[in-house]
C-alpha atoms as an extended CHARMM CRD file, in Angstrom:
* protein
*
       124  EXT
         1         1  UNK       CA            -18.2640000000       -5.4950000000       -2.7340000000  PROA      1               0.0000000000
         2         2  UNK       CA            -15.0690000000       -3.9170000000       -2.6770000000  PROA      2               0.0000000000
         3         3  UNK       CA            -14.3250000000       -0.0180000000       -2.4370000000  PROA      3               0.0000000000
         4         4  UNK       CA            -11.3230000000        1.7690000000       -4.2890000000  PROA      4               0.0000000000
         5         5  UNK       CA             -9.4710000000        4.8330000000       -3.2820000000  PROA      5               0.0000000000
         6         6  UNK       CA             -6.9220000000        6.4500000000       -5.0870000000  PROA      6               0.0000000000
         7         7  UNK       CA             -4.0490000000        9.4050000000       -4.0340000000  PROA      7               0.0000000000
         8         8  UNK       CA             -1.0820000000       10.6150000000       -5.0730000000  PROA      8               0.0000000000
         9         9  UNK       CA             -1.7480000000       12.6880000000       -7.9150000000  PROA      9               0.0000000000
        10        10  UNK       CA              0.1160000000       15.8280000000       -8.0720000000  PROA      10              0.0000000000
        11        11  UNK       CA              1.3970000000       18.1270000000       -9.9390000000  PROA      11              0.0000000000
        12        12  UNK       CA              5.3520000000       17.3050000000      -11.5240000000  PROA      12              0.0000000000
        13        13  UNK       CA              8.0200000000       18.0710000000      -13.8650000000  PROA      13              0.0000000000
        14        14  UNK       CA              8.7920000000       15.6780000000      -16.6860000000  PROA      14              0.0000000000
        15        15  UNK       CA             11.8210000000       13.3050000000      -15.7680000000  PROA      15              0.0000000000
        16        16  UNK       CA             10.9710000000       13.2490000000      -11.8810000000  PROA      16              0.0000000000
        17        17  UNK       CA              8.9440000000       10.6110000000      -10.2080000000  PROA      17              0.0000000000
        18        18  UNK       CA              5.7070000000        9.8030000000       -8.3570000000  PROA      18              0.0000000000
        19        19  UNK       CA              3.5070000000        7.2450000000       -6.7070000000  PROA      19              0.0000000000
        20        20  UNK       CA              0.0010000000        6.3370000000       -6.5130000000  PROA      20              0.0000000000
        21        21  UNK       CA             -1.9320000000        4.5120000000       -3.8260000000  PROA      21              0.0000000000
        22        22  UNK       CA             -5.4040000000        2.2440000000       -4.1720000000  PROA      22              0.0000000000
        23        23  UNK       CA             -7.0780000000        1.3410000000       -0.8150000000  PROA      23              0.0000000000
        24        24  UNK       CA             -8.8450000000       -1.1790000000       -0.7810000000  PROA      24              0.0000000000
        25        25  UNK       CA            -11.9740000000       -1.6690000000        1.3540000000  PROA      25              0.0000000000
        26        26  UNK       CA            -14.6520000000       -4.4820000000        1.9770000000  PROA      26              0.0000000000
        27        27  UNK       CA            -13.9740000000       -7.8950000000        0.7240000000  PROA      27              0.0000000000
        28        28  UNK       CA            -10.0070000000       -8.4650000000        0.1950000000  PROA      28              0.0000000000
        29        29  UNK       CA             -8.1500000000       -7.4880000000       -2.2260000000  PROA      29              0.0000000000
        30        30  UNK       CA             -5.9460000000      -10.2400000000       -2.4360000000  PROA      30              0.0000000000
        31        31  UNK       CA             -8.0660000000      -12.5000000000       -4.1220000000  PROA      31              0.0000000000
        32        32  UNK       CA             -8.5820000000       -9.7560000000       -6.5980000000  PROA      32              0.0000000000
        33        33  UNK       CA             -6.6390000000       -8.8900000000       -9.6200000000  PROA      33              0.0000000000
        34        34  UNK       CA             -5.9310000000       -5.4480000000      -10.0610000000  PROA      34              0.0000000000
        35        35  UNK       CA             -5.3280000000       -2.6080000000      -12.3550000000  PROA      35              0.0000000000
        36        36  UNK       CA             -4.3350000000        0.8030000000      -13.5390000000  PROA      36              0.0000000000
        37        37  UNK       CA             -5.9730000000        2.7920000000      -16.0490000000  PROA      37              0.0000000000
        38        38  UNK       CA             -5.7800000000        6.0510000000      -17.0820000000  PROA      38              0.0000000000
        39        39  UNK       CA             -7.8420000000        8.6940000000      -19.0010000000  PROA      39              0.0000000000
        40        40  UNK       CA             -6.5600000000       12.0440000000      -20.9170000000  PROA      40              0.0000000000
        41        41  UNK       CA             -8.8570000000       14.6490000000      -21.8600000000  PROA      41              0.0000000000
        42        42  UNK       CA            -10.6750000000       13.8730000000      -25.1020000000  PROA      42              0.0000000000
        43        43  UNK       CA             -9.4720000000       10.1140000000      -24.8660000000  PROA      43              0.0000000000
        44        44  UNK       CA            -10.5000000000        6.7230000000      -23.5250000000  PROA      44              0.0000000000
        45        45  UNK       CA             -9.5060000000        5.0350000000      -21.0470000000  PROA      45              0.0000000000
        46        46  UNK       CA             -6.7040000000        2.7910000000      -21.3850000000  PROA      46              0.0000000000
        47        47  UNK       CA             -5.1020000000        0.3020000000      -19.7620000000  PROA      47              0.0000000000
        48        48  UNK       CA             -1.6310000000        1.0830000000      -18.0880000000  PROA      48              0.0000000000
        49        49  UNK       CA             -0.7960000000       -2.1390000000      -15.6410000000  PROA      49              0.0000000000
        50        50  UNK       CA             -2.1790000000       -5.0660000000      -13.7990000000  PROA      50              0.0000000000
        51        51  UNK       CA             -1.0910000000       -7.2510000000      -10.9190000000  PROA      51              0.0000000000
        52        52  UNK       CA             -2.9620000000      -11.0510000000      -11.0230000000  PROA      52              0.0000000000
        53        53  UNK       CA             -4.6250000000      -12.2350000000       -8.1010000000  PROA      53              0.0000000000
        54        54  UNK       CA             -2.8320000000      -15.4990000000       -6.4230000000  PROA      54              0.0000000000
        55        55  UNK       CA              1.0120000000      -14.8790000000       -8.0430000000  PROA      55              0.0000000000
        56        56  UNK       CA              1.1320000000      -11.2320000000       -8.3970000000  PROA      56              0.0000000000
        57        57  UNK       CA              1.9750000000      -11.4220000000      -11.9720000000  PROA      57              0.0000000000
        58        58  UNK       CA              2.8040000000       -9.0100000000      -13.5430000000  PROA      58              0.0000000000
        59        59  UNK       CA              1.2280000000       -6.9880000000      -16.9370000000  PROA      59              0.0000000000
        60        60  UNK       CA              2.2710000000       -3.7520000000      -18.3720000000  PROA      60              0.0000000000
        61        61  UNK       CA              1.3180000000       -1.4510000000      -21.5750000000  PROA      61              0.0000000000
        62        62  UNK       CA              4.1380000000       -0.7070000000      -23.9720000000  PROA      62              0.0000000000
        63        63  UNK       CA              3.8370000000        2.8470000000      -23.0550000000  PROA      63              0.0000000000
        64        64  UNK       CA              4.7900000000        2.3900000000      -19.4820000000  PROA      64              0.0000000000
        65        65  UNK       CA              7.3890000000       -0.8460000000      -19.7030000000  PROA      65              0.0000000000
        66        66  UNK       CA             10.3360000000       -0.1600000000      -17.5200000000  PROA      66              0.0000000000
        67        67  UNK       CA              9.0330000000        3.1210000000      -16.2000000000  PROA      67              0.0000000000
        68        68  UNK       CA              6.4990000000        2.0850000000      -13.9460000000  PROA      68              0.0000000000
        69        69  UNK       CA              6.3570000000       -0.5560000000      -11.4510000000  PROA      69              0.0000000000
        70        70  UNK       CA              2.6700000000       -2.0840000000       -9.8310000000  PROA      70              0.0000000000
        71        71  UNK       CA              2.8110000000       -3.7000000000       -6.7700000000  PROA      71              0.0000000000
        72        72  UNK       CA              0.2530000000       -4.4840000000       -3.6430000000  PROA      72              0.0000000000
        73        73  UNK       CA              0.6300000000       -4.8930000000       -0.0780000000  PROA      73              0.0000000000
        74        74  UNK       CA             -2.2560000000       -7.3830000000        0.9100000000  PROA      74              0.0000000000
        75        75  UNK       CA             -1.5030000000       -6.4410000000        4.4330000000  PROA      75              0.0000000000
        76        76  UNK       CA             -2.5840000000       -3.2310000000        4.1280000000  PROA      76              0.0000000000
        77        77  UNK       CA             -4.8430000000       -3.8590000000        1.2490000000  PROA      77              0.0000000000
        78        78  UNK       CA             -3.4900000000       -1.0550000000       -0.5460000000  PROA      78              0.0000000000
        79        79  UNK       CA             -2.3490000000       -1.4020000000       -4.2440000000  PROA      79              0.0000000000
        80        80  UNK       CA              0.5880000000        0.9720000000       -5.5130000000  PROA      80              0.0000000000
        81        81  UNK       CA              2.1210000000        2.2390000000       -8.8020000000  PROA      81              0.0000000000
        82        82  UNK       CA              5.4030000000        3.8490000000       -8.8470000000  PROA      82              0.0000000000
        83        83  UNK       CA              6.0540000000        6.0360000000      -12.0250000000  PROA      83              0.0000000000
        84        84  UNK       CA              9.6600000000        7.5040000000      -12.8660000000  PROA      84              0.0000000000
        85        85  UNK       CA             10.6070000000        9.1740000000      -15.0590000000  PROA      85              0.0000000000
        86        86  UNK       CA              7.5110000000       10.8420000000      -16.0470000000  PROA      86              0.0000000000
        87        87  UNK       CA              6.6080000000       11.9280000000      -19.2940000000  PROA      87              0.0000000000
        88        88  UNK       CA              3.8430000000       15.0910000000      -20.2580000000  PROA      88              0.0000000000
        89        89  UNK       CA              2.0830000000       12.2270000000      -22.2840000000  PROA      89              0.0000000000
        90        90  UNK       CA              1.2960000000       10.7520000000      -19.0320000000  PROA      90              0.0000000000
        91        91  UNK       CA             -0.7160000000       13.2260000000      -18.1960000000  PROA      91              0.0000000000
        92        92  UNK       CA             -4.3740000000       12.0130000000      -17.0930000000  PROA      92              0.0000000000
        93        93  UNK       CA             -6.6030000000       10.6210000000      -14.4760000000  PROA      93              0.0000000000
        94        94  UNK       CA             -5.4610000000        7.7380000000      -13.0250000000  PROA      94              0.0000000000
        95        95  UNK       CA             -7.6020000000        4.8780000000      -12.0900000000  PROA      95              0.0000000000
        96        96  UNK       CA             -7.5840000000        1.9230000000       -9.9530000000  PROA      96              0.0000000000
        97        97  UNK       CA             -9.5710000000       -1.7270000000      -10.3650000000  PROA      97              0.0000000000
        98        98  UNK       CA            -10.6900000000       -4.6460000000       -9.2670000000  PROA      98              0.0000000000
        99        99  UNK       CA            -12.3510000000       -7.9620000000      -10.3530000000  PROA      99              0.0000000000
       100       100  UNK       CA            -12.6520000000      -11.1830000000       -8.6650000000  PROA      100             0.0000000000
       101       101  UNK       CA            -10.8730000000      -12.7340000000      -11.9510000000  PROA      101             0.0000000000
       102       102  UNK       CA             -7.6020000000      -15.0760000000      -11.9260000000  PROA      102             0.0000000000
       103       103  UNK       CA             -6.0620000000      -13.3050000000      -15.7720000000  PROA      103             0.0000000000
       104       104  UNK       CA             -4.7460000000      -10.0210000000      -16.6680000000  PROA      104             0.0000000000
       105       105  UNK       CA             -7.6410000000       -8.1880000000      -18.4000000000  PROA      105             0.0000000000
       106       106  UNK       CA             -6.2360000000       -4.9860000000      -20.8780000000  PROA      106             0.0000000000
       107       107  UNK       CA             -9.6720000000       -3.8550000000      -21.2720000000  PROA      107             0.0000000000
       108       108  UNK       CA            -12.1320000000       -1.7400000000      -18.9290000000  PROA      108             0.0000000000
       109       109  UNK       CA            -14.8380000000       -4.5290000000      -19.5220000000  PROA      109             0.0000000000
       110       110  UNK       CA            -12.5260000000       -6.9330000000      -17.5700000000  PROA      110             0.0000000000
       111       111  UNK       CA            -13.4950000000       -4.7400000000      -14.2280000000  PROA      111             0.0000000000
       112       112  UNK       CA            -16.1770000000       -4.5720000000      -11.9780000000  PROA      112             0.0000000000
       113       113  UNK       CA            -14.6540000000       -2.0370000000       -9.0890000000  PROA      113             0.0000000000
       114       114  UNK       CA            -13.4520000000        1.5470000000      -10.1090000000  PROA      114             0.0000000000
       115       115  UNK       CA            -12.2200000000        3.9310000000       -8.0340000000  PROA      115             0.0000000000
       116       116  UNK       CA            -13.1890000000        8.1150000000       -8.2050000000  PROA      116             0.0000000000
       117       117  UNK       CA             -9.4580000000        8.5460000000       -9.6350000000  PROA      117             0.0000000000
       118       118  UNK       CA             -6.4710000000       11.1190000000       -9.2060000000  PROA      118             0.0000000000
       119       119  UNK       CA             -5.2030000000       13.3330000000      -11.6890000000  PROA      119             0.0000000000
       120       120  UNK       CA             -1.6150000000       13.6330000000      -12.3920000000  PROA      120             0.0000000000
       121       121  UNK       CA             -0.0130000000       16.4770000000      -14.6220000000  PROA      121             0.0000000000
       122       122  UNK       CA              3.1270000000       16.3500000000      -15.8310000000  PROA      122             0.0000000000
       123       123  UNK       CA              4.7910000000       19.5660000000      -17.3180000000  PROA      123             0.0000000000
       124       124  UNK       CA              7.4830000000       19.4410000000      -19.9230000000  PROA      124             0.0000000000
C-alpha cells in the first residue's frame, strides 16, 4: 500500500514557474513508477509525465516537452515536477501516481495509487 500527497499548487501568472511535490508513504516508492496527471474542469484526466521505476526514465506529453521536468528523490520518497514557463492551458488539478509496474503507462488504468491532488491556476 502506498499513500500519495501532493503540494504546491498555487495561484501564478503565465510565463513564471512552479513546483509540485508527491510524498510518498508506506511501501517505497522507488520500486514504483510514477506519474503526473492532470484534470481541467469539464475534461478528463490526462496524462502529463512519468518517471520508470529502476532507471528513472523518463516520459513526457507533447503538451509539456521542454517545459516541465519530473524527477524523484528516493531518499526522501518524495516525487517532484518542476513547471516553467506556465501556460493558462495548464490550468487544472494536478495528480500524482503510483504502480508497482517496470513501463511508462500514458493512461489512468496503468495506476493503482492516486493522490487527493493540488490545483494550480495560471492567469494570462
Amino acid at each position: 500500500q502506498v499513500q500519495l500527497v501532493e503540494s504546491g499548487g498555487g495561484l501564478v501568472q503565465a510565463g513564471t514557474s512552479l513546483r509540485l511535490s508527491c510524498a510518498a508513504s508506506g511501501r517505497t516508492s522507488s520500486t514504483y513508477t510514477m506519474a503526473w496527471f492532470r484534470q481541467a474542469p469539464g475534461k478528463e484526466r490526462e496524462f502529463v509525465a512519468a518517471i520508470r521505476s529502476g532507471d528513472d526514465f523518463t516520459g513526457y506529453a507533447d503538451s509539456v516537452k521542454g517545459r516541465f521536468t519530473i524527477s524523484r528523490d528516493n531518499a526522501k520518497n518524495t516525487m517532484y515536477l518542476q513547471m516553467n514557463n506556465l501556460k493558462p492551458e495548464d490550468t487544472a488539478v494536478y495528480y500524482c501516481a503510483a504502480a508497482p509496474r517496470l513501463t511508462i503507462a500514458t493512461t489512468t488504468v496503468g495506476y493503482v495509487y492516486w493522490g487527493q491532488g493540488t490545483q494550480v491556476t495560471v492567469s494570462s
